[in-house]
Coordinates of C-alpha atoms in Angstrom, one line a residue:
M1162 CA 32.8 -75.7 29.2
S1163 CA 31.8 -74.1 25.9
D1164 CA 31.1 -70.4 25.7
P1165 CA 27.4 -69.9 24.8
R1166 CA 28.1 -66.5 23.2
K1167 CA 30.8 -67.9 21.0
A1168 CA 28.5 -70.8 20.0
A1169 CA 25.7 -68.4 19.1
Y1170 CA 28.2 -66.3 17.1
E1171 CA 29.4 -69.3 15.2
A1172 CA 25.8 -70.5 14.5
A1173 CA 24.8 -67.1 13.2
K1174 CA 27.9 -67.0 11.0
R1175 CA 27.1 -70.4 9.6
A1176 CA 23.5 -69.6 8.9
K1177 CA 24.6 -66.4 7.1
R1178 CA 27.2 -68.4 5.1
I1179 CA 24.6 -71.0 4.0
R1180 CA 22.1 -68.4 2.9
R1181 CA 24.8 -66.6 1.0
Q1182 CA 25.9 -69.8 -0.8
V1183 CA 22.4 -70.7 -1.6
G1184 CA 21.8 -67.3 -3.0
E1185 CA 24.9 -67.5 -5.1
A1186 CA 23.9 -70.8 -6.5
I1187 CA 20.4 -69.6 -7.4
A1188 CA 21.9 -66.5 -9.1
D1189 CA 24.7 -68.4 -10.9
F1190 CA 22.4 -71.0 -12.4
R1191 CA 19.3 -68.9 -12.6
M1192 CA 17.4 -71.4 -10.6
I1193 CA 14.5 -69.3 -9.5
E1194 CA 12.7 -66.7 -11.5
D1195 CA 9.9 -64.2 -11.0
G1196 CA 6.6 -66.0 -10.5
D1197 CA 8.0 -69.4 -10.0
R1198 CA 6.2 -72.0 -7.8
V1199 CA 9.0 -74.0 -6.2
M1200 CA 8.2 -77.5 -5.1
V1201 CA 10.6 -78.4 -2.3
C1202 CA 11.0 -82.1 -1.8
V1203 CA 11.3 -82.7 1.9
S1204 CA 12.3 -86.3 2.9
G1205 CA 12.7 -85.3 6.6
G1206 CA 16.5 -85.5 6.5
K1207 CA 18.7 -82.6 7.5
D1208 CA 19.5 -81.5 4.0
S1209 CA 15.9 -81.1 2.7
H1210 CA 14.9 -79.5 6.0
A1211 CA 17.7 -77.0 5.6
L1212 CA 16.7 -76.3 2.0
L1213 CA 13.1 -75.5 2.9
D1214 CA 14.2 -73.3 5.8
V1215 CA 16.7 -71.3 3.7
L1216 CA 14.4 -70.8 0.8
L1217 CA 11.7 -69.5 3.1
A1218 CA 14.2 -67.1 4.6
L1219 CA 15.5 -66.0 1.2
R1220 CA 12.0 -65.5 -0.2
E1221 CA 11.4 -62.7 2.2
K1222 CA 14.2 -60.6 0.8
A1223 CA 14.5 -62.0 -2.8
P1224 CA 14.5 -59.6 -5.7
V1225 CA 11.9 -61.9 -7.4
R1226 CA 8.6 -63.2 -6.2
F1227 CA 8.2 -67.0 -5.9
D1228 CA 6.0 -69.4 -4.0
V1229 CA 7.1 -72.4 -2.0
V1230 CA 5.2 -75.7 -1.5
A1231 CA 6.6 -78.6 0.5
V1232 CA 6.1 -82.2 -0.7
N1233 CA 6.9 -85.3 1.2
L1234 CA 6.7 -88.8 -0.2
D1235 CA 5.5 -91.3 2.4
Q1236 CA 7.1 -94.5 1.0
K1237 CA 5.4 -96.7 3.7
Q1238 CA 8.6 -97.6 5.4
P1239 CA 8.0 -99.5 8.6
G1240 CA 7.9 -97.2 11.6
F1241 CA 7.7 -94.0 9.5
P1242 CA 6.3 -91.3 11.7
A1243 CA 3.6 -90.0 9.3
E1244 CA 2.4 -87.3 11.6
V1245 CA 5.7 -85.5 12.1
L1246 CA 6.2 -83.6 8.8
P1247 CA 2.5 -82.4 8.4
A1248 CA 2.6 -81.0 11.9
Y1249 CA 5.9 -79.2 11.2
F1250 CA 4.7 -77.8 7.8
A1251 CA 1.5 -76.6 9.4
A1252 CA 3.4 -74.9 12.3
R1253 CA 5.7 -73.1 9.7
G1254 CA 2.7 -72.0 7.7
V1255 CA 4.0 -73.7 4.6
P1256 CA 1.6 -75.1 2.0
Y1257 CA 2.3 -78.9 1.7
R1258 CA 1.2 -82.2 0.2
I1259 CA 1.9 -85.6 1.6
V1260 CA 2.0 -88.3 -1.1
E1261 CA 1.5 -91.8 0.1
Q1262 CA 2.8 -94.5 -2.2
D1263 CA 4.3 -97.9 -1.1
T1264 CA 7.6 -97.8 -3.0
Y1265 CA 9.3 -99.5 0.0
S1266 CA 7.7 -102.9 -0.7
V1267 CA 8.5 -102.6 -4.4
V1268 CA 12.2 -101.9 -3.7
K1269 CA 12.6 -104.6 -1.1
R1270 CA 10.9 -107.1 -3.4
L1271 CA 12.9 -106.4 -6.5
V1272 CA 16.3 -105.7 -5.1
P1273 CA 18.3 -108.8 -3.9
E1274 CA 19.4 -108.7 -0.3
G1275 CA 22.7 -106.9 0.2
K1276 CA 22.4 -105.0 -3.1
T1277 CA 22.2 -101.2 -3.3
L1278 CA 18.6 -99.9 -3.2
C1279 CA 19.4 -96.3 -4.2
S1280 CA 19.1 -96.6 -8.0
L1281 CA 15.6 -98.2 -8.1
C1282 CA 14.3 -96.2 -5.2
S1283 CA 15.4 -92.9 -6.8
R1284 CA 13.8 -93.8 -10.1
L1285 CA 10.5 -94.6 -8.4
R1286 CA 10.6 -91.4 -6.4
R1287 CA 11.5 -89.3 -9.4
G1288 CA 8.5 -90.5 -11.4
I1289 CA 6.1 -89.8 -8.5
L1290 CA 7.6 -86.3 -7.8
Y1291 CA 7.4 -85.3 -11.5
R1292 CA 3.7 -86.3 -11.5
V1293 CA 3.0 -84.4 -8.3
A1294 CA 4.8 -81.3 -9.7
G1295 CA 2.5 -81.3 -12.6
E1296 CA -0.5 -81.6 -10.4
L1297 CA 0.6 -78.7 -8.2
G1298 CA 1.6 -76.5 -11.1
A1299 CA 5.2 -76.3 -9.9
T1300 CA 7.6 -74.7 -12.3
K1301 CA 10.7 -75.8 -10.4
I1302 CA 11.5 -78.9 -8.3
A1303 CA 14.0 -78.3 -5.6
L1304 CA 16.2 -81.1 -4.3
G1305 CA 18.4 -81.1 -1.2
H1306 CA 21.7 -82.4 -2.7
H1307 CA 24.7 -80.5 -1.4
R1308 CA 28.3 -79.9 -2.3
D1309 CA 29.5 -83.2 -0.9
D1310 CA 26.9 -85.1 -2.9
V1311 CA 28.1 -83.4 -6.0
L1312 CA 31.7 -84.3 -5.4
A1313 CA 30.9 -87.9 -4.4
T1314 CA 29.0 -88.3 -7.6
F1315 CA 31.9 -86.9 -9.5
F1316 CA 34.4 -89.4 -8.0
L1317 CA 31.9 -92.3 -8.3
N1318 CA 31.7 -91.6 -12.1
L1319 CA 35.4 -91.1 -12.3
F1320 CA 36.4 -94.3 -10.5
Y1321 CA 33.7 -96.7 -11.5
A1322 CA 32.1 -95.4 -14.7
G1323 CA 35.0 -93.8 -16.5
T1324 CA 33.2 -90.5 -17.1
L1325 CA 33.8 -86.9 -16.0
K1326 CA 30.3 -86.2 -14.8
A1327 CA 29.0 -84.8 -11.5
M1328 CA 25.5 -83.9 -10.4
P1329 CA 23.9 -81.0 -12.3
A1330 CA 22.9 -77.9 -10.4
K1331 CA 20.0 -77.5 -12.8
L1332 CA 18.5 -79.9 -15.3
V1333 CA 15.5 -80.4 -17.5
S1334 CA 13.6 -83.7 -17.2
D1335 CA 13.9 -86.2 -20.1
D1336 CA 10.3 -85.3 -21.3
G1337 CA 11.2 -81.6 -21.1
R1338 CA 8.3 -80.8 -18.8
H1339 CA 10.1 -80.2 -15.5
I1340 CA 13.1 -78.2 -14.3
V1341 CA 15.0 -79.7 -11.3
I1342 CA 17.2 -77.4 -9.2
R1343 CA 19.7 -78.1 -6.4
P1344 CA 20.2 -74.8 -4.5
L1345 CA 22.6 -76.4 -1.9
V1346 CA 25.3 -77.3 -4.4
Y1347 CA 27.8 -74.9 -2.8
V1348 CA 27.0 -75.8 0.8
A1349 CA 29.1 -78.2 2.8
E1350 CA 27.4 -81.2 4.5
D1351 CA 29.0 -80.5 7.8
D1352 CA 27.5 -77.0 7.8
L1353 CA 24.0 -78.4 7.0
A1354 CA 24.3 -81.0 9.9
A1355 CA 25.2 -78.3 12.4
Y1356 CA 22.5 -75.9 11.0
A1357 CA 19.9 -78.7 11.3
A1358 CA 20.9 -79.4 14.9
E1359 CA 20.9 -75.7 15.8
R1360 CA 17.5 -75.1 14.2
G1361 CA 16.0 -78.3 15.8
F1362 CA 14.4 -79.7 12.7
P1363 CA 12.3 -82.9 13.3
I1364 CA 14.6 -85.3 11.5
V1365 CA 13.0 -88.4 10.0
P1366 CA 15.6 -91.2 9.4
C1367 CA 15.5 -93.2 6.2
T1368 CA 15.4 -97.0 6.7
L1369 CA 16.3 -97.7 3.1
C1370 CA 19.5 -96.0 2.0
G1371 CA 20.3 -94.8 5.5
S1372 CA 20.7 -98.4 6.6
Q1373 CA 23.2 -99.4 4.0
E1374 CA 26.6 -98.8 5.5
N1375 CA 28.6 -100.5 2.7
L1376 CA 27.7 -98.1 -0.1
Q1377 CA 30.4 -96.9 -2.4
R1378 CA 29.1 -93.3 -2.0
K1379 CA 29.9 -93.5 1.8
A1380 CA 33.4 -94.8 1.0
I1381 CA 33.9 -91.8 -1.3
G1382 CA 32.6 -89.5 1.5
R1383 CA 35.1 -90.9 3.9
M1384 CA 37.9 -90.4 1.4
L1385 CA 36.9 -86.7 0.9
K1386 CA 36.8 -86.1 4.7
A1387 CA 40.3 -87.6 5.0
W1388 CA 41.6 -85.4 2.3
E1389 CA 40.1 -82.3 3.9
R1390 CA 41.7 -83.3 7.3
E1391 CA 45.1 -83.7 5.7
Q1392 CA 44.9 -80.7 3.4
P1393 CA 42.2 -78.2 4.4
G1394 CA 40.8 -76.4 1.4
R1395 CA 41.2 -79.3 -1.0
I1396 CA 37.4 -79.9 -1.2
A1397 CA 36.8 -76.2 -2.1
S1398 CA 39.5 -76.5 -4.7
I1399 CA 37.9 -79.5 -6.3
L1400 CA 34.5 -77.7 -6.4
R1401 CA 36.1 -74.7 -8.1
A1402 CA 37.6 -77.0 -10.7
L1403 CA 34.1 -78.2 -11.6
T1404 CA 33.3 -74.5 -12.4
D1405 CA 36.4 -74.0 -14.6
V1406 CA 36.6 -76.8 -17.2
R1407 CA 39.1 -76.6 -20.1
P1408 CA 37.9 -79.0 -22.8
S1409 CA 41.1 -78.3 -24.8
H1410 CA 43.1 -79.8 -22.0
L1411 CA 41.1 -83.0 -21.7
L1412 CA 40.9 -85.9 -24.2
D1413 CA 37.3 -85.8 -25.3
R1414 CA 37.2 -85.2 -29.1
K1415 CA 33.4 -84.6 -28.9
L1416 CA 34.0 -81.5 -26.8
F1417 CA 37.0 -80.1 -28.6
D1418 CA 38.0 -80.2 -32.3
F1419 CA 41.5 -81.5 -31.9
A1420 CA 41.6 -82.7 -35.5
G1421 CA 40.7 -79.3 -36.8
L1422 CA 43.5 -77.5 -35.0
A1423 CA 45.9 -75.7 -37.4
A1424 CA 48.9 -73.4 -36.9
R1425 CA 48.5 -69.8 -37.8
G1426 CA 50.9 -68.5 -40.5
A1427 CA 53.5 -70.4 -42.4
P1428 CA 55.5 -73.1 -40.8
R1429 CA 59.1 -72.3 -39.8
A1430 CA 61.8 -73.2 -42.2
A1431 CA 64.5 -75.8 -41.2
S1432 CA 68.0 -74.6 -40.5
G1433 CA 69.0 -75.2 -44.2
G1434 CA 66.1 -73.2 -45.5
A1435 CA 64.1 -76.2 -46.6
P1436 CA 60.4 -76.2 -45.6
V1437 CA 59.4 -78.3 -42.7
E1438 CA 57.7 -81.6 -43.7
P1439 CA 54.4 -82.2 -41.9
L1440 CA 54.3 -85.1 -39.5
F1441 CA 52.7 -88.2 -41.0
A1442 CA 53.4 -86.9 -44.6
E1443 CA 52.6 -89.5 -47.2

């Protein structure tokens, strides 16, 4: 039988760790500034719920003033409990907007059966959320992607696209009008799952991406979990590596001027005193 005091201690320690990691990410990437109006995109999943909850907690003690507004996109998925999130936002005293737009039918119509829905669905959502951010006067758009999402994106690009690219903690939209932030980039998914259960958030499941078990992203997630089981600390090490990039030790000539490298001082003479011929001399 589990010890309730120990469980409560672990829950408090986890909540403190999550708040600290979110605070560090906000500071490291200057995500939130004085006077910001932060639009938190709440899908109803554990990650976005936790993001909203932590930002509300941090706002009370933050060294800068910022407002929070919650936004949910009702994509008209069959069986979506439309009353759950408005009731939750109202109970928390959080300003909110529910945006109703039937992207579900569009995605199901355009994407062949068995194919991944994520790409089209995310593009449609992004366009709608950018529009709503403008209407609300939001200066930042906060998304709930966490550490494991960042690493999964890194390995997906590495394995399938041949690029060293992860998920940015902060970005400017293509039209330059919006700044998107991901305050959970340092937070582990397992911590968020436990935190959501402990806080009793009203979770709303997604019947689009959440129902696709054969996604490459989920396979990468299983790989990362297996690595962490075999060698605890490996995931944290990979995340640290993304914060300490050495372009001179990679092979991208756009990031480092390899051709312009030159030795300092005169070349050493050969043993017979003759100057050393440069490689590839004509």
